[in-house]
Amino acid sequence: MIWSSEDVARDVVRRQGAGMSVVRVAEAVAQAAVRERETAEEPRSPRPVERGLVASDPAELAAMWAARHAEWRRVQALMAASGWAVYEPERDSAGSAWAAEREARREQALAAHAAFQEQRREAADEVRAEVWVGAGPGRLLRQAAARAGMTPQEVLEQLASRVVVREDGAVSVEPFIPSR
């Protein structure tokens, strides 16, 4: 599951901002503004940008800091409007709604991934084959299928489901009458 820059910023600000005072939130807004400005200038910079061990797309980094700056400003405005001395993420209705939405998307992605993995496990046990049957046996197969009101593929599926492999490796099928 891929989160947008805004999703990541909201998550980071909720976690980092928990218990922060108005002064510390103002400092976070100022720091995010500086980082946003710096990262916005980097893609236009003629000099190569070194990031140490982490190499990332400068435009992506700029978008991330722009989103964080916007989220810190939103939290600062919320605190000022609500008269909060300390940021409490659980009282932030918009932030809580976004967090619940992200969690729901995460749960959906995990469920979809689990279902996909289960399908892969089941598919690993299946065998798909394309069978070319000669003219003589093919004619007999079509006749048996027509008498049973089935397609030749359905008769072959029933035939394959009755295969017995003995200890010596011999493969056989007991006689049966194809039926729906």
Short mmCIF file of C-alpha atoms in Angstrom, two decimals:
data_model
loop_
_atom_site.label_atom_id
_atom_site.label_comp_id
_atom_site.label_asym_id
_atom_site.label_seq_id
_atom_site.Cartn_x
_atom_site.Cartn_y
_atom_site.Cartn_z
CA MET A 1 0.00 0.00 0.00
CA ILE A 2 1.42 3.37 -0.99
CA TRP A 3 0.61 6.46 1.02
CA SER A 4 0.59 9.92 -0.49
CA SER A 5 2.88 12.65 0.84
CA GLU A 6 -0.13 14.07 2.68
CA ASP A 7 -0.91 10.72 4.31
CA VAL A 8 2.67 10.35 5.51
CA ALA A 9 2.75 13.96 6.76
CA ARG A 10 -0.49 13.53 8.70
CA ASP A 11 0.76 10.33 10.29
CA VAL A 12 4.14 11.82 11.21
CA VAL A 13 2.64 15.01 12.64
CA ARG A 14 0.09 13.07 14.73
CA ARG A 15 2.84 10.89 16.20
CA GLN A 16 5.44 13.63 16.68
CA GLY A 17 2.97 16.31 17.75
CA ALA A 18 1.34 14.30 20.55
CA GLY A 19 1.86 16.25 23.77
CA MET A 20 3.60 19.19 22.09
CA SER A 21 2.99 22.66 23.48
CA VAL A 22 1.94 25.64 21.36
CA VAL A 23 5.55 26.88 21.38
CA ARG A 24 6.97 23.54 20.21
CA VAL A 25 4.33 23.29 17.46
CA ALA A 26 5.30 26.80 16.29
CA GLU A 27 8.95 25.64 16.18
CA ALA A 28 7.92 22.59 14.13
CA VAL A 29 6.03 24.87 11.70
CA ALA A 30 9.11 27.08 11.33
CA GLN A 31 11.42 24.10 10.82
CA ALA A 32 9.06 22.57 8.23
CA ALA A 33 8.92 25.94 6.40
CA VAL A 34 12.72 26.04 6.20
CA ARG A 35 12.90 22.41 4.99
CA GLU A 36 10.16 23.05 2.44
CA ARG A 37 12.03 26.07 1.09
CA GLU A 38 15.38 24.20 0.98
CA THR A 39 13.99 21.12 -0.73
CA ALA A 40 12.02 23.21 -3.23
CA GLU A 41 15.27 24.95 -4.24
CA GLU A 42 17.34 21.72 -4.52
CA PRO A 43 15.87 20.45 -7.81
CA ARG A 44 16.84 23.76 -9.45
CA SER A 45 20.30 23.80 -7.86
CA PRO A 46 23.21 23.35 -10.32
CA ARG A 47 25.36 21.56 -7.71
CA PRO A 48 24.91 17.84 -7.00
CA VAL A 49 22.89 17.06 -3.87
CA GLU A 50 24.36 14.60 -1.39
CA ARG A 51 22.02 12.98 1.11
CA GLY A 52 24.36 10.56 2.83
CA LEU A 53 23.06 6.99 2.84
CA VAL A 54 19.59 7.82 1.55
CA ALA A 55 19.19 8.74 -2.09
CA SER A 56 15.74 10.03 -2.89
CA ASP A 57 13.98 11.93 -5.61
CA PRO A 58 14.38 15.67 -4.85
CA ALA A 59 10.86 16.43 -6.11
CA GLU A 60 9.43 13.71 -3.85
CA LEU A 61 11.36 15.09 -0.88
CA ALA A 62 10.09 18.60 -1.65
CA ALA A 63 6.49 17.32 -1.81
CA MET A 64 6.95 15.52 1.50
CA TRP A 65 8.17 18.68 3.28
CA ALA A 66 5.45 20.80 1.69
CA ALA A 67 2.85 18.35 3.02
CA ARG A 68 4.43 18.31 6.49
CA HIS A 69 4.54 22.10 6.57
CA ALA A 70 0.86 22.28 5.61
CA GLU A 71 -0.05 19.72 8.29
CA TRP A 72 1.95 21.48 11.02
CA ARG A 73 0.20 24.75 10.06
CA ARG A 74 -3.18 23.01 10.27
CA VAL A 75 -2.36 21.69 13.75
CA GLN A 76 -1.13 25.12 14.83
CA ALA A 77 -4.34 26.78 13.58
CA LEU A 78 -6.47 24.10 15.27
CA MET A 79 -4.68 24.62 18.58
CA ALA A 80 -5.10 28.39 18.35
CA ALA A 81 -8.80 28.16 17.42
CA SER A 82 -9.54 25.58 20.12
CA GLY A 83 -7.40 27.20 22.80
CA TRP A 84 -5.39 24.02 23.42
CA ALA A 85 -2.16 24.36 25.37
CA VAL A 86 -1.01 20.92 24.20
CA TYR A 87 -1.74 19.00 21.00
CA GLU A 88 -3.77 15.86 21.66
CA PRO A 89 -4.24 13.82 18.47
CA GLU A 90 -7.35 12.04 19.78
CA ARG A 91 -9.15 15.41 20.15
CA ASP A 92 -8.23 16.38 16.57
CA SER A 93 -11.37 15.28 14.71
CA ALA A 94 -9.99 15.85 11.20
CA GLY A 95 -6.69 14.15 12.03
CA SER A 96 -8.52 11.25 13.68
CA ALA A 97 -10.80 10.83 10.67
CA TRP A 98 -7.79 10.75 8.34
CA ALA A 99 -6.02 8.26 10.61
CA ALA A 100 -9.10 6.02 10.65
CA GLU A 101 -9.33 6.23 6.86
CA ARG A 102 -5.64 5.29 6.50
CA GLU A 103 -6.11 2.38 8.89
CA ALA A 104 -9.16 1.18 6.94
CA ARG A 105 -7.17 1.34 3.68
CA ARG A 106 -4.32 -0.52 5.37
CA GLU A 107 -6.70 -3.24 6.59
CA GLN A 108 -8.21 -3.54 3.09
CA ALA A 109 -4.75 -3.83 1.56
CA LEU A 110 -3.74 -6.49 4.09
CA ALA A 111 -6.96 -8.45 3.47
CA ALA A 112 -6.48 -8.23 -0.30
CA HIS A 113 -2.88 -9.37 0.06
CA ALA A 114 -3.91 -12.31 2.28
CA ALA A 115 -6.58 -13.33 -0.25
CA PHE A 116 -4.05 -13.10 -3.07
CA GLN A 117 -1.56 -15.24 -1.13
CA GLU A 118 -4.29 -17.83 -0.46
CA GLN A 119 -5.15 -17.92 -4.17
CA ARG A 120 -1.47 -18.44 -4.98
CA ARG A 121 -1.25 -21.33 -2.48
CA GLU A 122 -4.35 -22.93 -3.97
CA ALA A 123 -3.14 -22.34 -7.52
CA ALA A 124 0.17 -24.03 -6.69
CA ASP A 125 -1.78 -27.26 -6.08
CA GLU A 126 -3.65 -27.01 -9.37
CA VAL A 127 -2.39 -28.39 -12.63
CA ARG A 128 -3.51 -26.87 -15.89
CA ALA A 129 -2.89 -28.81 -19.04
CA GLU A 130 -3.76 -28.59 -22.67
CA VAL A 131 -4.42 -32.06 -24.05
CA TRP A 132 -4.21 -32.91 -27.72
CA VAL A 133 -6.19 -36.08 -28.35
CA GLY A 134 -5.78 -38.05 -31.56
CA ALA A 135 -8.67 -38.36 -34.03
CA GLY A 136 -9.80 -41.82 -32.92
CA PRO A 137 -9.77 -41.27 -29.16
CA GLY A 138 -11.07 -37.73 -29.71
CA ARG A 139 -14.10 -39.06 -31.56
CA LEU A 140 -14.80 -41.52 -28.71
CA LEU A 141 -14.40 -38.71 -26.15
CA ARG A 142 -16.85 -36.46 -28.02
CA GLN A 143 -19.36 -39.32 -28.27
CA ALA A 144 -19.13 -40.08 -24.52
CA ALA A 145 -19.50 -36.38 -23.72
CA ALA A 146 -22.53 -36.03 -26.02
CA ARG A 147 -24.25 -39.03 -24.40
CA ALA A 148 -23.69 -37.50 -20.96
CA GLY A 149 -24.77 -34.03 -22.11
CA MET A 150 -21.33 -32.63 -21.31
CA THR A 151 -18.40 -31.07 -23.11
CA PRO A 152 -15.27 -33.10 -23.83
CA GLN A 153 -13.37 -30.85 -21.38
CA GLU A 154 -15.81 -31.74 -18.58
CA VAL A 155 -15.35 -35.47 -19.29
CA LEU A 156 -11.56 -35.02 -19.20
CA GLU A 157 -11.86 -33.17 -15.86
CA GLN A 158 -13.81 -36.11 -14.42
CA LEU A 159 -11.26 -38.51 -15.88
CA ALA A 160 -8.38 -36.58 -14.30
CA SER A 161 -10.13 -36.43 -10.91
CA ARG A 162 -10.31 -40.25 -10.86
CA VAL A 163 -6.63 -40.86 -11.64
CA VAL A 164 -4.90 -43.31 -9.31
CA VAL A 165 -1.12 -43.50 -9.06
CA ARG A 166 0.11 -46.80 -7.64
CA GLU A 167 3.30 -47.28 -5.63
CA ASP A 168 5.16 -48.58 -8.67
CA GLY A 169 4.26 -45.35 -10.55
CA ALA A 170 1.61 -46.87 -12.77
CA VAL A 171 -1.22 -44.47 -13.57
CA SER A 172 -4.73 -45.81 -14.08
CA VAL A 173 -8.36 -44.83 -14.03
CA GLU A 174 -11.15 -47.16 -12.95
CA PRO A 175 -13.97 -47.40 -15.49
CA PHE A 176 -16.70 -44.80 -14.90
CA ILE A 177 -19.71 -43.26 -16.62
CA PRO A 178 -19.38 -39.49 -17.11
CA SER A 179 -22.22 -37.58 -15.50
CA ARG A 180 -23.10 -34.09 -14.43
#
